[in-house]
PDB file of C-alpha atoms in Angstrom:
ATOM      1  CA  UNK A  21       0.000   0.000   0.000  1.00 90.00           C
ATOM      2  CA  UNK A  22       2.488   2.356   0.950  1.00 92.00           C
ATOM      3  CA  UNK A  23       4.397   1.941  -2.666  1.00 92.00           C
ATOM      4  CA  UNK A  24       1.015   2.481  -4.036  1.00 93.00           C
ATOM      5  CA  UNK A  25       0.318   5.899  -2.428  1.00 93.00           C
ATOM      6  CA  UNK A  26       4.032   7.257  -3.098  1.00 93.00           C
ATOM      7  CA  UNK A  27       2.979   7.183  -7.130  1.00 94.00           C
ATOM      8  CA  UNK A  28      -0.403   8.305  -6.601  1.00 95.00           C
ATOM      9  CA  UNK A  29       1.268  11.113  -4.945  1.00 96.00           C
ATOM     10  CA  UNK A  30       3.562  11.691  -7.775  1.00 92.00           C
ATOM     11  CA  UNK A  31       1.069  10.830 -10.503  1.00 94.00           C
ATOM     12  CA  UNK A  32      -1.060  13.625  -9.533  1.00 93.00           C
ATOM     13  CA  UNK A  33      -1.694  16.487 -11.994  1.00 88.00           C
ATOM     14  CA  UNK A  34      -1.655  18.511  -9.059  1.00 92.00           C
ATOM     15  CA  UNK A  35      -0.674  19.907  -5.982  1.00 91.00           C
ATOM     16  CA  UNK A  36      -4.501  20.161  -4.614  1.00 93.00           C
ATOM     17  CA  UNK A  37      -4.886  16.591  -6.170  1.00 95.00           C
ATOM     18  CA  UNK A  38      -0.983  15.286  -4.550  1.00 95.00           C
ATOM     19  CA  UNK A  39      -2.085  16.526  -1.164  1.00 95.00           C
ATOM     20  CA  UNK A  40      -5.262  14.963  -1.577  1.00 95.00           C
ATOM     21  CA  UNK A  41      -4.277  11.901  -2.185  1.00 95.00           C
ATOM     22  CA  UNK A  42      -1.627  12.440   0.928  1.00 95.00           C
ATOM     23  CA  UNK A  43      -4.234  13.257   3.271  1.00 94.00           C
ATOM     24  CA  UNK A  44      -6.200   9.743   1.906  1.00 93.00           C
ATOM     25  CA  UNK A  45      -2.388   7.795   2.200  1.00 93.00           C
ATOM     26  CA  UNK A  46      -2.052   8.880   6.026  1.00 92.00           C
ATOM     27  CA  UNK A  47      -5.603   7.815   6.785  1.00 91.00           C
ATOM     28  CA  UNK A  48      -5.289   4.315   5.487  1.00 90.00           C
ATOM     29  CA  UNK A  49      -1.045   3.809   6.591  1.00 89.00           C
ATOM     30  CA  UNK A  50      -2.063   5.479  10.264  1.00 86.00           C
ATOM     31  CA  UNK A  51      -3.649   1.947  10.478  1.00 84.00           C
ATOM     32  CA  UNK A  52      -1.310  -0.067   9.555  1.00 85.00           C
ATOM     33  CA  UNK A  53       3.125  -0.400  10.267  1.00 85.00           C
ATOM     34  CA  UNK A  54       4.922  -0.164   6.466  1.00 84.00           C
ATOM     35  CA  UNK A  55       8.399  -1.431   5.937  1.00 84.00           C
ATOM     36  CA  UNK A  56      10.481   1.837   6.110  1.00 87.00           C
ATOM     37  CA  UNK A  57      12.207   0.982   3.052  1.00 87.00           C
ATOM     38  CA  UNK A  58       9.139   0.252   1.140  1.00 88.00           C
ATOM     39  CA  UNK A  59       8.414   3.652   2.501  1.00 92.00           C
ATOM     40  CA  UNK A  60      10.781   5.389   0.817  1.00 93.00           C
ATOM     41  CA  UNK A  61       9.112   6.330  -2.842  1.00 93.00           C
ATOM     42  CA  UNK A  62       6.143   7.480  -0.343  1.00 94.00           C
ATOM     43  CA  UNK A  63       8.065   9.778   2.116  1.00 96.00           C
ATOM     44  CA  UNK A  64       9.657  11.496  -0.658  1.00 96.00           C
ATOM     45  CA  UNK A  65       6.619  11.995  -3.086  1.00 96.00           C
ATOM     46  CA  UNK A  66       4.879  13.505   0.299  1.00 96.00           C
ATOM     47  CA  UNK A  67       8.147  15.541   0.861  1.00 97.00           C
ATOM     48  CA  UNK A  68       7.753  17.083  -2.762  1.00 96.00           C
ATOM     49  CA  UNK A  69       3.894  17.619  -2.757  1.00 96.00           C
ATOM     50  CA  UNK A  70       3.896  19.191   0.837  1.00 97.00           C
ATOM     51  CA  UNK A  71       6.364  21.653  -0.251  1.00 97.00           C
ATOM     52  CA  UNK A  72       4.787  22.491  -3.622  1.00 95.00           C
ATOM     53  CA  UNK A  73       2.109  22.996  -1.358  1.00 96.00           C
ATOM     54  CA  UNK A  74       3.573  25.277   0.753  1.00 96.00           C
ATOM     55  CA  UNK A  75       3.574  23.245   3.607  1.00 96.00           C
ATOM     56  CA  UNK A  76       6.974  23.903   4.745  1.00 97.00           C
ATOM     57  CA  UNK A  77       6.814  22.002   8.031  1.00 97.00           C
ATOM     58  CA  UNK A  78       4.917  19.414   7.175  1.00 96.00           C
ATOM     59  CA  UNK A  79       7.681  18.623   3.903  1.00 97.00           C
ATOM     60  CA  UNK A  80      10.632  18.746   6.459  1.00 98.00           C
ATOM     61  CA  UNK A  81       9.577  15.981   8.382  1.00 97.00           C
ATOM     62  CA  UNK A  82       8.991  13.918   5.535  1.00 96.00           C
ATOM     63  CA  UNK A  83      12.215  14.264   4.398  1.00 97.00           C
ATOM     64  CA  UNK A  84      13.753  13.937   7.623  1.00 97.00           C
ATOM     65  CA  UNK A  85      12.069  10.960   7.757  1.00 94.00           C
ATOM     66  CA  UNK A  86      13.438   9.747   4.726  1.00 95.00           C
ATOM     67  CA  UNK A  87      17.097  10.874   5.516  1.00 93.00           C
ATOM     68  CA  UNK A  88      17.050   8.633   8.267  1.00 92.00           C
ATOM     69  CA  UNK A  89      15.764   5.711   6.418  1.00 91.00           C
ATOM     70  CA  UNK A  90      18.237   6.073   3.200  1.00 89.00           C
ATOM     71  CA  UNK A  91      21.029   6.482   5.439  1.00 84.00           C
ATOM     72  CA  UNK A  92      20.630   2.790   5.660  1.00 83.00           C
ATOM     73  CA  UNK A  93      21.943   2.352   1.950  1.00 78.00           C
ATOM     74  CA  UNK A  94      24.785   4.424   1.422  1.00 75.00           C
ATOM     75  CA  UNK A  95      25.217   6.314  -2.102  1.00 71.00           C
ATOM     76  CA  UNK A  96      21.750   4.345  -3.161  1.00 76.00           C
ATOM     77  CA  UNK A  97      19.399   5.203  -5.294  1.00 82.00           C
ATOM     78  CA  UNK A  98      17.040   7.206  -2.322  1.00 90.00           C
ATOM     79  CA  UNK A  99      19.984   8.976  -1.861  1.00 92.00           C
ATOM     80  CA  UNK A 100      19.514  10.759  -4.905  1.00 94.00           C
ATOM     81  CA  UNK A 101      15.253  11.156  -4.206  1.00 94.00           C
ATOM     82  CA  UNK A 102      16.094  12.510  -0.604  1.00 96.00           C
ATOM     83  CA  UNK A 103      18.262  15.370  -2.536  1.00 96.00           C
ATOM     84  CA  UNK A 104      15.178  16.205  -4.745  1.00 97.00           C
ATOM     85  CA  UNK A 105      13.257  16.177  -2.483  1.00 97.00           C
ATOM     86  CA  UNK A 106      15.400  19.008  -0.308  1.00 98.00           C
ATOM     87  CA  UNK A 107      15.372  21.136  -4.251  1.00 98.00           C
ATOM     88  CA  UNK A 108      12.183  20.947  -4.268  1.00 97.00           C
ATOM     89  CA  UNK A 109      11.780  22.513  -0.101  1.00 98.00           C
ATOM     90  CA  UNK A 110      14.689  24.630  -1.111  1.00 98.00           C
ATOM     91  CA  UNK A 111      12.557  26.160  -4.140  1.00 97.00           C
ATOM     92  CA  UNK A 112       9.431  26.304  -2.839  1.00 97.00           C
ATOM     93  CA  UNK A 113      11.552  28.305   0.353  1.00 97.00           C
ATOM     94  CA  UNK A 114      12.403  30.616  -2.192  1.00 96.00           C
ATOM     95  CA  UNK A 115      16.063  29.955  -2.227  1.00 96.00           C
ATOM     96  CA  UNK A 116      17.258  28.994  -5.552  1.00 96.00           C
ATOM     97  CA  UNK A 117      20.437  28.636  -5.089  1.00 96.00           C
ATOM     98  CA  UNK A 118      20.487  26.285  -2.543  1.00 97.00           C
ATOM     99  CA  UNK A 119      18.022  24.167  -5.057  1.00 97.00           C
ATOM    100  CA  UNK A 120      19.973  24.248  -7.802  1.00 97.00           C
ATOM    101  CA  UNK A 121      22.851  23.020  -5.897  1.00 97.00           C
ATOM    102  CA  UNK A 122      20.647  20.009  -4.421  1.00 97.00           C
ATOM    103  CA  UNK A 123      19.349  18.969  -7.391  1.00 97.00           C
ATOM    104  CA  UNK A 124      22.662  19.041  -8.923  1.00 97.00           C
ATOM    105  CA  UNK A 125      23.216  16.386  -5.870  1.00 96.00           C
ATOM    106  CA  UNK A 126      20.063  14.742  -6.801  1.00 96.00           C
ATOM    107  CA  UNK A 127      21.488  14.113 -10.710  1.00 96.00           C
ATOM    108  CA  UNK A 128      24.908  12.505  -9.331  1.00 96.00           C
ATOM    109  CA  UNK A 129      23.331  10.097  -7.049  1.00 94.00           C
ATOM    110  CA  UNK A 130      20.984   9.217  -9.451  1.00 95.00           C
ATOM    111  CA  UNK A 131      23.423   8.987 -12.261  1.00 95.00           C
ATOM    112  CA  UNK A 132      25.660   6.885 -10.085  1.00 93.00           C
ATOM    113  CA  UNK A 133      22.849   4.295  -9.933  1.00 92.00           C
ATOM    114  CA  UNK A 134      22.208   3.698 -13.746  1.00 94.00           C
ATOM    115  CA  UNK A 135      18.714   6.083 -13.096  1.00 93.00           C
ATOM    116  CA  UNK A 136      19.323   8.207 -15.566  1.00 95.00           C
ATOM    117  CA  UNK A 137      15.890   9.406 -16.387  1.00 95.00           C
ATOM    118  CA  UNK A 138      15.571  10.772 -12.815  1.00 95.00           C
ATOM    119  CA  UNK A 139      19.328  12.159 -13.265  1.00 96.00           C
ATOM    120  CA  UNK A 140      17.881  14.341 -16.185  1.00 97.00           C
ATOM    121  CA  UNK A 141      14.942  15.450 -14.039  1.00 96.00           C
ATOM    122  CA  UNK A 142      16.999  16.826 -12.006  1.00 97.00           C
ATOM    123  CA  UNK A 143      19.383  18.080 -14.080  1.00 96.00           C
ATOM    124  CA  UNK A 144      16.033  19.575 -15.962  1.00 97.00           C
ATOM    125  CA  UNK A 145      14.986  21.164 -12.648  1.00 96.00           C
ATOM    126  CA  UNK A 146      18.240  23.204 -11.763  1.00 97.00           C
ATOM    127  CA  UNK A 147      18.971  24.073 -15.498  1.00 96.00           C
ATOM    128  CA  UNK A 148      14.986  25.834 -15.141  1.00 95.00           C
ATOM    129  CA  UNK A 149      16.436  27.839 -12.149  1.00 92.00           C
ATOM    130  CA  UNK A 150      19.470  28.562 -13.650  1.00 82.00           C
ATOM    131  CA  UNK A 151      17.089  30.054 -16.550  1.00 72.00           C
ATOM    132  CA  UNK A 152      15.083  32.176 -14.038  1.00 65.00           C
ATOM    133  CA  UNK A 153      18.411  33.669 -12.426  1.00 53.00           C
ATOM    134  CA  UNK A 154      19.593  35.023 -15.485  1.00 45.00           C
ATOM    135  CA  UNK A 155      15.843  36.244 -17.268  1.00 43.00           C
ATOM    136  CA  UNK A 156      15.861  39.772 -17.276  1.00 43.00           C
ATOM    137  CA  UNK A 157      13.520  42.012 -15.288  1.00 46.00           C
ATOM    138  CA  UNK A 158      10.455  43.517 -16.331  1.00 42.00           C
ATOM    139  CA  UNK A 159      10.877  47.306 -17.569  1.00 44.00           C
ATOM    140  CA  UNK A 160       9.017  49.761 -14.428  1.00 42.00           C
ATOM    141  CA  UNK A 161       7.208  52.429 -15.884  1.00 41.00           C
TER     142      UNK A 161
END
């Protein structure tokens, strides 16, 4: 179930739909004690909705969470989702920079696994805020 819910999450078309779907996923796993590691696609989908969300809090502690759990494996493949995960809070925080960076992080780990669609994702995601850093600024009348 919990595998299940983590792409639901990241299926939705939305972030009204992803949080949704997160408030059904904590109803039904509140009941019920998920391997963590199963748990991992899960914490870090909720991670990345919560924070496109602007639920700042609530995205930290999933990704705590999930730190904890892919320290277990190191240089694995959640390695790489626990640093896009941390873009993703760092953008939505408003600090690009910092985002760019982690994703960055995000496309090594992943590219050190063989994942190289999520490696280009991520890659995707800081060359985007690269692109917003460097747009110029509206004329003020």
């Amino acid at each position: 179930m919990v595998r299940v819910f983590g792409t639901m999450i990241q299926a939705a078309a939305d972030p009204k739909k992803a949080m949704a779907v997160l408030r059904s996923a904590e109803q039904e796993l509140g009941q019920m004690h998920a391997c963590e590691p199963c748990s991992m696609g899960y914490l870090t989908s909720a991670a990345a909705a919560s924070a496109r969300a602007g639920e700042l809090d609530r995205a930290r502690s999933f990704i705590a969470e999930a730190e904890r759990i892919a320290g277990m494996w190191q240089g694995g493949l959640w390695t790489g989702a626990v640093w896009e995960a941390r873009g993703i809070l760092r953008q939505a925080e408003g600090e690009s920079e910092q985002a760019r960076a982690m994703f960055r992080e995000a496309a090594q780990a992943f590219a050190r696994t063989g994942n190289q669609s999520d490696a280009a994702r991520c890659l995707e995601a800081a060359a985007a805020l690269s692109d917003e850093s460097v747009r110029p600024e509206a004329p003020h009348d």
